Coordinates of C-alpha atoms in Angstrom, one line a residue:
M1 CA 8.6 191.8 151.0
T2 CA 5.8 192.8 153.4
R3 CA 3.9 195.9 153.5
F4 CA 6.1 196.7 156.7
S5 CA 9.2 196.8 154.4
T6 CA 8.0 199.0 152.0
T7 CA 6.5 201.4 154.2
G8 CA 10.1 201.5 156.1
V9 CA 11.8 204.5 154.2
A10 CA 8.7 206.6 154.9
R11 CA 8.6 205.8 158.6
A12 CA 12.8 206.4 158.4
A13 CA 12.0 210.2 157.2
L14 CA 9.3 210.9 159.7
G15 CA 10.6 208.7 163.1
A16 CA 12.3 211.6 164.3
V17 CA 9.4 213.6 163.8
A18 CA 7.2 211.0 165.5
C19 CA 9.7 211.0 168.5
A20 CA 9.2 214.9 168.9
T21 CA 5.3 214.5 168.5
L22 CA 5.7 212.3 171.9
T23 CA 6.0 215.7 173.7
A24 CA 2.8 217.1 172.4
A25 CA 0.6 215.3 174.6
L26 CA 2.1 213.5 177.8
P27 CA -0.4 212.5 180.5
V28 CA -0.3 214.3 183.6
V29 CA 1.8 212.4 186.3
P30 CA 1.4 212.6 190.0
W31 CA 4.8 213.1 190.8
L32 CA 5.6 216.3 189.4
A33 CA 7.0 218.2 192.5
G34 CA 7.8 221.6 193.5
P35 CA 6.2 225.2 192.7
A36 CA 8.8 226.0 190.0
L37 CA 11.7 224.0 188.0
A38 CA 15.1 225.7 188.1
Q39 CA 17.1 225.5 184.8
D40 CA 19.4 222.8 185.9
A41 CA 16.2 220.7 187.2
I42 CA 15.3 217.3 186.2
L43 CA 11.5 216.5 186.2
A44 CA 11.0 212.2 185.6
L45 CA 8.4 210.8 184.1
D46 CA 7.3 207.2 184.2
E47 CA 5.4 204.8 181.9
V48 CA 4.2 207.6 179.2
V49 CA 1.8 206.0 176.8
L50 CA 0.4 208.5 174.1
P51 CA -2.0 207.4 171.6
L52 CA -2.0 209.7 168.2
G53 CA -4.6 208.4 166.2
P54 CA -3.6 205.0 164.7
V55 CA -0.1 205.3 166.2
T56 CA 0.8 204.5 170.1
L57 CA 3.8 205.7 171.3
K58 CA 5.3 204.7 174.5
A59 CA 8.2 205.7 176.9
P60 CA 9.0 203.7 180.1
K61 CA 10.8 206.6 181.0
L62 CA 11.2 210.6 180.3
E63 CA 13.0 213.5 181.4
L64 CA 12.5 217.2 181.4
R65 CA 15.8 219.2 181.7
G66 CA 16.3 222.8 182.5
T67 CA 12.8 224.2 182.3
A68 CA 11.3 227.1 184.2
L69 CA 7.8 225.9 184.0
S70 CA 6.0 225.6 187.4
R71 CA 4.1 222.4 188.4
D72 CA 0.6 223.7 187.5
E73 CA 2.1 224.7 184.2
V74 CA 3.4 221.6 183.3
R75 CA 0.2 219.6 184.2
A76 CA -1.9 222.5 182.3
I77 CA 0.2 221.9 179.1
L78 CA 0.2 218.1 179.4
D79 CA -3.0 217.1 180.5
P80 CA -4.6 214.8 177.5
A81 CA -8.2 216.2 178.7
G82 CA -7.4 220.0 178.8
P83 CA -10.0 222.2 177.7
A84 CA -6.9 224.2 175.2
P85 CA -6.2 223.1 172.0
W86 CA -3.0 221.3 171.6
R87 CA -1.4 223.7 169.8
T88 CA -1.8 226.7 172.3
R89 CA -0.6 224.5 175.2
L90 CA 2.4 223.5 173.2
D91 CA 3.4 226.9 172.6
R92 CA 4.2 227.2 176.4
L93 CA 6.6 224.0 176.4
S94 CA 10.1 224.9 176.6
A95 CA 13.2 223.1 178.3
R96 CA 17.0 222.7 177.4
E97 CA 16.5 219.3 176.8
I98 CA 13.8 216.4 176.8
V99 CA 15.5 213.0 177.0
I100 CA 13.7 209.8 176.2
P101 CA 16.1 206.6 176.6
V102 CA 13.7 204.0 174.8
L103 CA 10.9 205.2 172.6
R104 CA 8.4 202.6 171.5
V105 CA 6.2 203.3 168.5
E106 CA 3.6 201.1 167.7
Q107 CA 1.3 200.9 164.5
P108 CA -1.7 198.3 163.8
V109 CA -2.0 196.8 160.3
G110 CA -4.9 194.2 159.7
D111 CA -4.3 191.9 162.9
R112 CA -0.5 192.7 163.0
V113 CA 1.3 195.7 164.8
Q114 CA 4.4 197.2 163.3
V115 CA 6.8 198.1 166.0
A116 CA 9.6 200.7 166.2
L117 CA 12.1 200.8 169.3
Y118 CA 13.9 204.3 168.8
H119 CA 16.6 204.4 171.7
D120 CA 18.6 207.5 173.1
V121 CA 16.1 210.3 172.2
V122 CA 16.9 213.6 172.8
A123 CA 15.1 216.7 171.9
K124 CA 17.6 220.0 172.5
A125 CA 16.9 223.3 172.9
V126 CA 12.8 223.3 173.1
V127 CA 11.2 226.8 172.6
A128 CA 7.7 227.7 172.8
G129 CA 7.0 224.1 171.3
R130 CA 9.7 224.3 168.6
I131 CA 12.6 221.8 168.6
G132 CA 16.3 223.2 167.4
T133 CA 17.7 219.6 167.1
L134 CA 16.1 216.2 167.9
E135 CA 18.2 212.9 167.7
A136 CA 17.8 209.2 168.4
G137 CA 20.8 206.8 168.5
G138 CA 18.9 204.4 166.4
A139 CA 15.9 201.8 166.2
T140 CA 14.9 198.5 165.6
L141 CA 11.9 197.4 163.9
T142 CA 9.9 194.4 164.2
V143 CA 6.2 193.0 163.1
E144 CA 4.3 191.3 165.9
G145 CA 1.6 189.2 165.3
P146 CA 0.5 185.8 163.5
G147 CA 2.2 185.6 159.9
P148 CA 5.8 185.5 158.5
D149 CA 8.4 187.4 160.3
A150 CA 9.9 190.7 159.0
A151 CA 12.7 193.3 160.7
G152 CA 14.8 196.0 160.4
A153 CA 17.0 198.9 161.9
Y154 CA 17.8 202.3 161.5
G155 CA 21.3 203.8 162.6
R156 CA 21.5 207.6 163.8
L157 CA 18.5 209.6 163.4
S158 CA 18.1 213.4 163.4
A159 CA 15.7 216.5 163.0
R160 CA 15.9 219.9 163.0
E161 CA 13.6 223.0 163.4
V162 CA 10.8 220.7 164.5
D163 CA 7.1 222.5 164.9
L164 CA 5.4 220.7 167.5
P165 CA 2.5 223.2 167.6
G166 CA 2.0 223.0 163.9
L167 CA 2.3 219.4 163.7
A168 CA -0.3 219.2 166.3
R169 CA -2.4 221.6 164.7
L170 CA -2.1 219.6 161.2
F171 CA -3.1 216.4 163.2
T172 CA -6.0 217.4 165.3
E173 CA -7.8 220.3 163.7
S174 CA -9.3 220.8 160.2
G175 CA -8.6 223.5 157.4
G176 CA -9.1 223.3 153.9
P177 CA -7.6 224.5 150.6
D178 CA -7.5 228.4 151.6
A179 CA -5.6 227.1 155.2
A180 CA -1.9 229.0 155.5
P181 CA 0.9 226.1 154.9
I182 CA 2.5 225.2 158.3
R183 CA 6.3 224.1 158.1
V184 CA 7.0 221.1 160.0
Y185 CA 10.5 220.8 159.8
G186 CA 13.8 222.1 158.6
G187 CA 15.6 218.9 157.9
V188 CA 15.5 215.2 158.8
T189 CA 18.4 212.6 158.3
A190 CA 18.2 209.0 158.8
E191 CA 21.2 206.7 158.4
D192 CA 22.1 203.0 158.1
I193 CA 18.5 201.6 157.3
A194 CA 18.4 197.9 157.2
L195 CA 15.0 195.9 156.4
T196 CA 14.6 192.4 155.9
G197 CA 11.3 190.6 154.4
P198 CA 10.0 187.3 155.7
D199 CA 11.2 185.5 152.3
G200 CA 15.0 186.7 152.8
A201 CA 14.8 189.9 150.8
A202 CA 17.2 192.5 152.2
F203 CA 16.7 196.5 151.4
R204 CA 19.4 198.8 152.6
I205 CA 19.8 202.5 152.5
A206 CA 22.8 204.2 153.6
R207 CA 21.4 207.8 154.3
I208 CA 18.1 209.7 153.9
D209 CA 18.3 213.8 154.0
A210 CA 14.8 215.3 153.6
R211 CA 14.3 219.1 154.0
D212 CA 11.5 221.9 154.6
L213 CA 8.5 219.5 155.0
T214 CA 5.4 221.7 155.1
G215 CA 1.9 220.7 155.5
R216 CA -1.7 222.6 155.3
P217 CA -4.7 221.5 157.5
T218 CA -6.8 219.5 155.7
T219 CA -10.9 219.5 155.7
I220 CA -10.5 216.2 157.6
P221 CA -7.5 216.5 160.1
W222 CA -4.1 214.8 159.4
G223 CA -4.7 212.5 162.2
E224 CA -8.4 211.0 161.2
S225 CA -7.2 210.6 157.5
V226 CA -4.0 208.7 158.3
R227 CA -6.2 206.3 160.4
A228 CA -8.8 205.6 157.9
L229 CA -6.5 205.3 155.2
A230 CA -4.2 202.8 157.2
D231 CA -7.0 201.0 158.1
A232 CA -8.3 200.5 154.4
A233 CA -4.9 199.2 153.4
G234 CA -4.6 196.6 156.0
K235 CA -8.3 195.3 155.0
G236 CA -6.9 195.4 151.3
G237 CA -8.1 198.9 150.6
A238 CA -7.7 198.3 146.7
K239 CA -10.8 196.0 147.0
A240 CA -12.8 199.2 148.5
E241 CA -16.2 199.5 146.3
G242 CA -18.8 202.4 146.4
P243 CA -19.3 205.0 148.8
E244 CA -16.1 203.7 150.5
R245 CA -13.9 204.0 147.9
S246 CA -15.1 207.3 146.8
R247 CA -14.3 208.3 150.8
L248 CA -11.1 206.9 150.7
S249 CA -9.8 208.6 147.5
G250 CA -10.9 212.1 148.5
L251 CA -9.0 211.4 151.8
A252 CA -6.1 210.8 149.9
A253 CA -6.7 213.6 147.3
D254 CA -6.8 216.4 150.5
L255 CA -3.9 214.8 152.2
L256 CA -1.4 214.6 149.2
A257 CA -2.6 218.1 148.1
G258 CA -1.7 219.1 151.7
I259 CA 2.0 218.0 151.7
D260 CA 5.0 219.4 150.3
I261 CA 8.7 218.8 150.6
G262 CA 11.4 220.9 149.5
G263 CA 14.0 218.4 148.9
L264 CA 14.8 214.7 149.3
E265 CA 17.9 212.6 149.1
I266 CA 18.5 208.9 149.2
T267 CA 22.2 207.3 148.8
G268 CA 23.4 203.9 148.9
I269 CA 20.5 201.9 148.1
S270 CA 20.5 198.4 147.7
V271 CA 18.1 195.4 147.2
A272 CA 18.9 191.7 147.3
A273 CA 16.1 189.1 146.5
P274 CA 17.2 185.4 146.7
G275 CA 14.6 184.1 144.4
G276 CA 12.4 181.1 144.8
G277 CA 11.8 177.8 143.4
P278 CA 14.0 174.5 143.6
K279 CA 16.7 176.7 141.7
P280 CA 17.2 179.7 143.5
K281 CA 17.7 183.1 140.9
P282 CA 18.9 185.8 143.0
V283 CA 18.3 189.4 142.1
Q284 CA 20.5 192.3 143.1
A285 CA 20.1 196.0 142.5
S286 CA 21.5 199.1 143.7
L287 CA 21.3 202.9 143.2
A288 CA 23.7 205.2 144.3
R289 CA 21.7 208.3 144.4
L290 CA 18.2 209.6 144.3
S291 CA 17.1 212.8 144.8
Y292 CA 13.8 215.1 144.5
G293 CA 13.6 218.9 144.8
T294 CA 11.0 221.5 143.7
G295 CA 11.1 224.5 142.2
D296 CA 8.9 226.7 139.9
G297 CA 5.8 224.9 140.8
A298 CA 7.2 221.4 139.6
G299 CA 9.2 218.9 140.8
R300 CA 12.6 217.4 139.6
M301 CA 13.8 214.0 140.4
T302 CA 17.3 212.5 139.4
A303 CA 18.7 208.8 139.8
E304 CA 22.6 207.8 139.9
G305 CA 24.3 204.8 139.4
L306 CA 21.7 202.2 139.0
T307 CA 22.5 198.4 138.5
V308 CA 20.4 195.6 138.0
D309 CA 22.1 191.9 138.1
A310 CA 19.4 189.1 137.7
P311 CA 19.2 185.8 135.8
A312 CA 17.2 187.4 133.0
G313 CA 20.1 190.1 132.6
R314 CA 21.9 193.1 133.6
V315 CA 21.2 196.6 133.3
A316 CA 23.6 199.6 134.3
L317 CA 22.6 203.3 134.2
K318 CA 24.6 206.1 134.9
G319 CA 22.1 208.7 135.3
L320 CA 18.2 209.4 135.0
T321 CA 16.4 212.8 135.0
L322 CA 12.8 213.7 135.3
S323 CA 12.1 217.3 135.3
G324 CA 8.7 219.2 135.4
L325 CA 7.0 216.5 137.6
S326 CA 3.5 217.3 138.6
L327 CA 1.2 215.1 141.0
K328 CA -2.0 218.0 139.9
P329 CA -3.3 215.1 137.1
V330 CA -3.3 212.4 140.1
L331 CA -5.1 214.7 142.5
E332 CA -7.7 215.5 139.8
G333 CA -8.4 211.8 139.5
L334 CA -8.8 211.4 143.1
R335 CA -11.0 214.3 143.4
R336 CA -13.1 212.6 140.4
A337 CA -13.1 209.4 142.0
A338 CA -14.1 210.7 145.4
A339 CA -17.3 211.9 143.2
G340 CA -18.1 208.6 141.7
P341 CA -16.5 205.9 139.6
L342 CA -13.8 206.2 137.2
D343 CA -14.3 205.3 133.4
Q344 CA -11.1 203.0 132.4
A345 CA -10.7 205.4 129.4
E346 CA -10.4 208.2 131.8
L347 CA -7.4 206.9 133.5
R348 CA -4.7 208.2 131.2
R349 CA -5.9 211.8 132.1
Y350 CA -4.8 211.6 135.6
A351 CA -1.1 210.0 134.9
P352 CA 1.5 212.2 136.7
G353 CA 2.6 214.8 134.4
F354 CA 6.4 215.3 133.5
G355 CA 8.0 217.4 130.9
H356 CA 11.3 216.0 130.3
I357 CA 13.1 213.2 130.7
A358 CA 17.0 212.2 130.1
L359 CA 18.7 209.4 130.4
D360 CA 22.6 208.9 130.2
G361 CA 25.0 206.0 129.8
L362 CA 22.4 202.9 129.9
D363 CA 24.3 199.5 129.3
V364 CA 21.7 196.3 128.7
D365 CA 23.4 192.7 128.4
L366 CA 20.9 189.9 128.0
P367 CA 22.2 186.4 128.0
A368 CA 21.2 183.6 126.0
P369 CA 18.2 181.8 127.7
D370 CA 19.4 179.2 129.7
V371 CA 17.5 176.0 128.4
P372 CA 18.3 173.1 126.2
P373 CA 18.2 174.5 122.4
Q374 CA 16.0 172.0 121.3
T375 CA 13.0 173.5 123.5
L376 CA 13.9 176.8 122.1
P377 CA 11.6 178.2 119.4
K378 CA 13.2 178.5 116.1
A379 CA 13.9 182.4 115.2
S380 CA 11.5 184.2 112.8
P381 CA 13.6 186.6 110.4
Q382 CA 10.8 188.5 110.6
D383 CA 10.3 188.9 114.1
P384 CA 13.7 190.1 116.0
A385 CA 11.8 189.1 119.1
E386 CA 11.7 185.6 118.6
S387 CA 15.5 185.3 118.5
T388 CA 17.1 183.5 121.2
G389 CA 20.7 184.7 121.0
P390 CA 22.6 187.2 123.4
L391 CA 21.5 190.7 123.1
R392 CA 23.9 193.7 124.6
F393 CA 23.5 197.2 123.4
A394 CA 24.0 200.6 125.0
V395 CA 22.8 204.0 124.4
R396 CA 25.1 207.1 125.4
S397 CA 22.2 209.5 126.0
T398 CA 18.6 210.4 125.6
A399 CA 16.3 212.8 126.2
L400 CA 12.2 213.2 125.7
A401 CA 10.5 216.8 126.4
M402 CA 6.8 216.9 126.1
S403 CA 4.4 219.4 126.4
E404 CA 0.9 221.0 125.5
P405 CA -1.0 217.6 127.0
R406 CA -4.4 217.1 125.8
D407 CA -6.3 214.2 128.0
G408 CA -3.2 213.2 129.6
V409 CA -1.5 212.5 125.8
P410 CA 1.2 215.2 124.9
T411 CA 0.5 217.3 121.8
A412 CA 4.3 218.6 121.5
S413 CA 7.3 216.3 122.0
R414 CA 10.7 216.3 121.2
F415 CA 12.5 212.5 121.4
S416 CA 16.2 212.4 120.8
F417 CA 19.3 209.9 121.8
D418 CA 22.7 209.7 120.8
G419 CA 24.8 206.8 120.3
F420 CA 22.5 203.4 120.5
T421 CA 25.2 200.9 119.9
C422 CA 25.6 197.1 119.9
A423 CA 28.1 194.5 118.5
V424 CA 27.5 193.2 114.8
P425 CA 28.8 189.8 115.5
P426 CA 30.4 187.9 112.3
G427 CA 28.0 185.0 111.1
T428 CA 24.9 186.1 113.0
E429 CA 21.4 185.4 111.6
A430 CA 19.8 188.0 113.7
P431 CA 17.3 190.3 111.1
I432 CA 19.1 193.2 110.3
L433 CA 22.6 192.6 111.8
S434 CA 23.0 189.9 109.5
D435 CA 22.9 192.2 106.5
L436 CA 25.2 194.4 108.3
A437 CA 27.6 191.7 109.1
G438 CA 27.4 191.1 105.2
L439 CA 28.7 194.5 104.2
G440 CA 31.5 194.5 106.6
Y441 CA 30.0 196.1 109.8
T442 CA 31.3 195.0 113.2
A443 CA 29.5 197.5 115.3
L444 CA 26.2 199.5 114.7
D445 CA 26.3 203.3 116.3
L446 CA 22.9 205.3 115.6
S447 CA 21.7 208.7 116.8
G448 CA 18.3 210.2 115.8
T449 CA 15.7 212.8 116.2
L450 CA 11.7 212.9 116.4
D451 CA 10.5 216.6 116.8
A452 CA 6.6 216.8 116.1
R453 CA 3.7 219.2 117.4
W454 CA -0.1 219.1 116.9
D455 CA -1.9 222.5 115.9
E456 CA -5.5 221.8 117.2
A457 CA -6.9 224.7 114.9
A458 CA -5.0 223.7 111.9
Q459 CA -5.8 219.9 112.4
E460 CA -2.2 219.4 111.6
V461 CA 0.6 217.3 112.7
T462 CA 4.1 219.0 111.8
L463 CA 7.0 216.8 111.8
R464 CA 9.8 219.1 112.1
D465 CA 12.9 216.9 112.3
V466 CA 12.8 212.9 111.9
T467 CA 16.5 212.3 112.0
L468 CA 18.4 208.9 111.7
T469 CA 22.2 209.1 111.7
G470 CA 24.6 206.0 111.7
K471 CA 28.3 206.2 112.3
D472 CA 30.0 205.0 109.0
M473 CA 26.7 205.1 107.4
G474 CA 25.0 208.4 106.4
S475 CA 21.7 209.9 107.7
A476 CA 18.1 210.3 106.3
K477 CA 16.2 213.2 107.5
I478 CA 12.2 213.7 106.9
T479 CA 10.0 217.1 107.4
G480 CA 6.8 217.6 106.5
T481 CA 2.8 218.5 107.2
I482 CA 0.0 216.0 108.1
G483 CA -3.7 217.2 107.9
G484 CA -6.8 215.9 108.8
I485 CA -5.8 215.2 112.3
G486 CA -8.8 216.4 114.5
K487 CA -8.9 216.2 118.4
E488 CA -10.7 212.8 117.8
V489 CA -7.5 211.2 117.1
F490 CA -7.0 211.9 120.9
D491 CA -10.1 210.0 122.0
P492 CA -9.5 207.3 124.5
E493 CA -12.1 205.0 122.7
P494 CA -9.4 202.9 120.1
M495 CA -11.9 202.6 117.8
V496 CA -13.0 206.3 117.4
S497 CA -9.3 207.2 117.2
S498 CA -8.5 204.7 114.8
L499 CA -11.2 205.5 112.3
A500 CA -10.3 209.4 112.8
L501 CA -6.6 208.4 111.6
L502 CA -8.2 207.2 108.5
G503 CA -9.0 210.6 107.5
A504 CA -5.3 212.0 107.4
S505 CA -3.7 213.4 104.3
A506 CA -0.1 214.2 103.5
K507 CA 0.4 218.1 102.8
S508 CA 4.1 218.4 102.4
L509 CA 7.3 215.9 103.0
A510 CA 10.6 216.7 102.3
L511 CA 13.6 214.0 102.2
T512 CA 17.4 214.7 102.6
L513 CA 19.8 211.8 102.0
E514 CA 23.5 211.9 103.2
N515 CA 25.9 208.9 102.0
G516 CA 28.4 208.2 104.8
G517 CA 29.6 204.8 103.5
L518 CA 26.5 202.7 103.6
F519 CA 25.7 203.0 100.0
Q520 CA 29.3 202.3 98.8
R521 CA 29.5 199.3 100.9
F522 CA 26.5 198.1 99.5
V523 CA 27.8 198.6 95.9
D524 CA 31.0 197.4 96.6
Q525 CA 29.2 194.0 98.1
Q526 CA 27.0 193.8 95.1
A527 CA 29.8 194.5 92.4
K528 CA 31.6 191.7 93.9
V529 CA 28.6 188.8 93.4
Q530 CA 28.4 190.3 89.8
S531 CA 31.8 190.3 88.9
L532 CA 32.1 194.0 88.2
K533 CA 33.9 197.1 89.4
P534 CA 32.1 199.3 91.8
E535 CA 31.9 202.4 89.4
E536 CA 30.6 200.2 86.4
L537 CA 27.9 199.0 88.9
Q538 CA 27.0 202.4 89.7
Q539 CA 26.7 203.5 86.2
E540 CA 24.2 200.8 85.6
Y541 CA 22.2 201.4 88.7
G542 CA 21.9 205.4 87.6
T543 CA 21.2 204.6 84.2
A544 CA 18.5 202.5 85.4
A545 CA 17.2 205.3 88.0
M546 CA 17.5 207.8 85.1
L547 CA 15.3 205.8 82.9
G548 CA 13.1 203.8 85.2
I549 CA 11.7 206.3 87.5
P550 CA 10.4 208.6 85.0
A551 CA 9.0 205.7 83.2
V552 CA 7.1 204.3 86.2
L553 CA 6.1 207.8 87.2
G554 CA 4.5 209.1 84.1
G555 CA 7.5 211.0 82.3
S556 CA 6.3 214.1 83.3
P557 CA 9.2 217.0 83.8
S558 CA 9.3 216.2 87.7
A559 CA 9.6 212.6 87.3
K560 CA 12.5 213.2 85.0
A561 CA 13.7 215.8 86.8
L562 CA 13.6 213.1 90.1
G563 CA 15.1 210.4 88.0
Q564 CA 18.4 212.6 87.1
A565 CA 18.9 213.7 90.6
V566 CA 18.4 210.1 91.8
S567 CA 20.8 209.0 89.2
R568 CA 23.6 211.6 90.2
F569 CA 23.3 210.4 93.6
V570 CA 23.7 206.8 92.8
V571 CA 26.8 207.6 90.4
K572 CA 28.3 209.8 92.8
P573 CA 26.9 209.8 96.1
G574 CA 27.0 212.6 98.3
R575 CA 23.6 214.4 99.5
L576 CA 20.0 214.0 97.7
S577 CA 17.2 216.4 98.6
V578 CA 13.6 215.6 97.5
S579 CA 10.6 217.5 98.4
A580 CA 6.8 217.0 97.2
T581 CA 3.6 218.9 98.0
A582 CA 0.2 218.1 97.4
K583 CA -1.4 220.4 94.9
D584 CA -4.5 220.4 96.6
P585 CA -4.6 222.4 99.9
G586 CA -6.7 219.5 101.8
G587 CA -3.7 217.3 100.9
L588 CA -3.3 213.8 99.8
G589 CA -5.3 211.3 101.9
L590 CA -5.2 207.5 102.1
M591 CA -8.3 206.9 99.7
D592 CA -6.8 209.0 97.0
V593 CA -3.5 206.8 97.0
S594 CA -5.3 203.6 97.2
T595 CA -8.1 204.2 94.4
A596 CA -5.4 205.8 92.4
P597 CA -5.2 204.1 88.7
S598 CA -1.3 203.9 88.8
P599 CA 1.9 205.6 90.5
G600 CA 1.9 208.3 87.8
K601 CA -1.6 209.6 88.9
I602 CA -0.6 210.3 92.5
F603 CA 2.7 211.6 91.3
D604 CA 0.6 214.0 89.0
R605 CA -1.2 215.3 92.3
L606 CA 2.1 216.5 93.7
T607 CA 4.5 219.6 93.1
V608 CA 8.2 217.6 93.5
S609 CA 11.4 219.0 93.5
A610 CA 14.9 216.9 93.5
T611 CA 18.7 218.2 93.7
A612 CA 21.6 216.0 94.2
E613 CA 24.8 217.2 95.4

């Protein structure tokens, strides 16, 4: 789709405000008659043209109804060359209604012009430049000039509590970081939005609701900033270099920092793309609801009812929530870019921040490739990604919480998922799944947790909880502490971070295994292969563990205790707990392990305990 269609949503939200802006600076007309206007009087204006930076508004006819302003007062308010600032003049503008049958809004983009044609525009209860309600019956959208066609339309648009003096101040006057924010409008609604790109792609929105837009006057007025950024975009702003790129980065940072929206809700979103090539492969996507709100200094976004249907597969998502959203790192990055070129290694520091991601009801269905079998690469049992068969899986819920970032990388995080499910087809050759099929499983249902935190002062990573649980299988839980993790591990240079990891050392580790059926199925399978009873095979495994583990680990009392605990678990599977702590406070490093003459020498450097229940 063209730039026109991708900016259509923003235009829908701000279109009503643009209509109101027309009343901010109407040219003087010679036919304003009468010394004073009665409350029921109608003041008509023809061929109104109002340039607002890169945007030009045109109204063939405009009527002010029910205004008590005199002719001279109206002329003073609407005189484009008037000496008084627009905001002070608009403070005097009052009328029962301002009616615009047709409003044309033009905005150049490169050598083309985007045109929005609004109809039946009515501003009601205009008092001291503040509009009570602003409505438009709808709008049509086109792009004029050489190039591919694109079009669209809006249904009903409305806005309430629009502050024209405040809007004029934002667009025409400079401010700065300490300027007081201005509430531009209380709410904006746009309905039945439909946009079509030159390639036939269609984008639709049932409704947009936005509330409480506030703005802060910036160092360079909004109008000048918007014009500069729009011109750069039309000329390929991403290719700007040197001082020009720095200037644009500064403008974008100042403008973004000066805008705040209390809430936004978009419902009934759908996208349909026909696809290209000799055999078109259409893509369809829909989203029932998308919302954004702010609170406690951070943003929160939710998405509900997402579906994507494409030749590559189908994805459905019941819900997604992002909370703790912050654009502060992005603004810092833009300001840094305004001062000079950014090092690519620095970019991760300026990614948007978020504290928590929650996902609910994910379903993914990927069919087998639609190509002749002889052209497919042979699947490798070592690489599941090379498997060419269909794949379907689902996740009931998952969550990721991150905090304490360092250079854009969180140093404390907790990831959890519940109900990762997929079928285990009989006879499958896929890695892992084929082994599970051999054990009699027809489905896989997993849940897990990963909770870790880096302590800068101690230079340690604590594994607070690493757990994996399988339905009718069992669970495994690991906790521990890894030392020797300094700040160099977070260095953006891969070589530096990789070398820093070589200095890591294991200080403690604890493992807990709980049998939930997987071990017993394995024993039953092996017993059948060896023509033994399951309990007989378990006794053999138990004896091998009790004798073999101490033999490998040096025969110390700790090694014998470990062998006995494993033996009891094998003979009667329940719960096995093993903990190990390095005797050296500095931990057991990679070099210690790689240079040890035998496993027993490594074991001697640990304090190990084991129990079986």
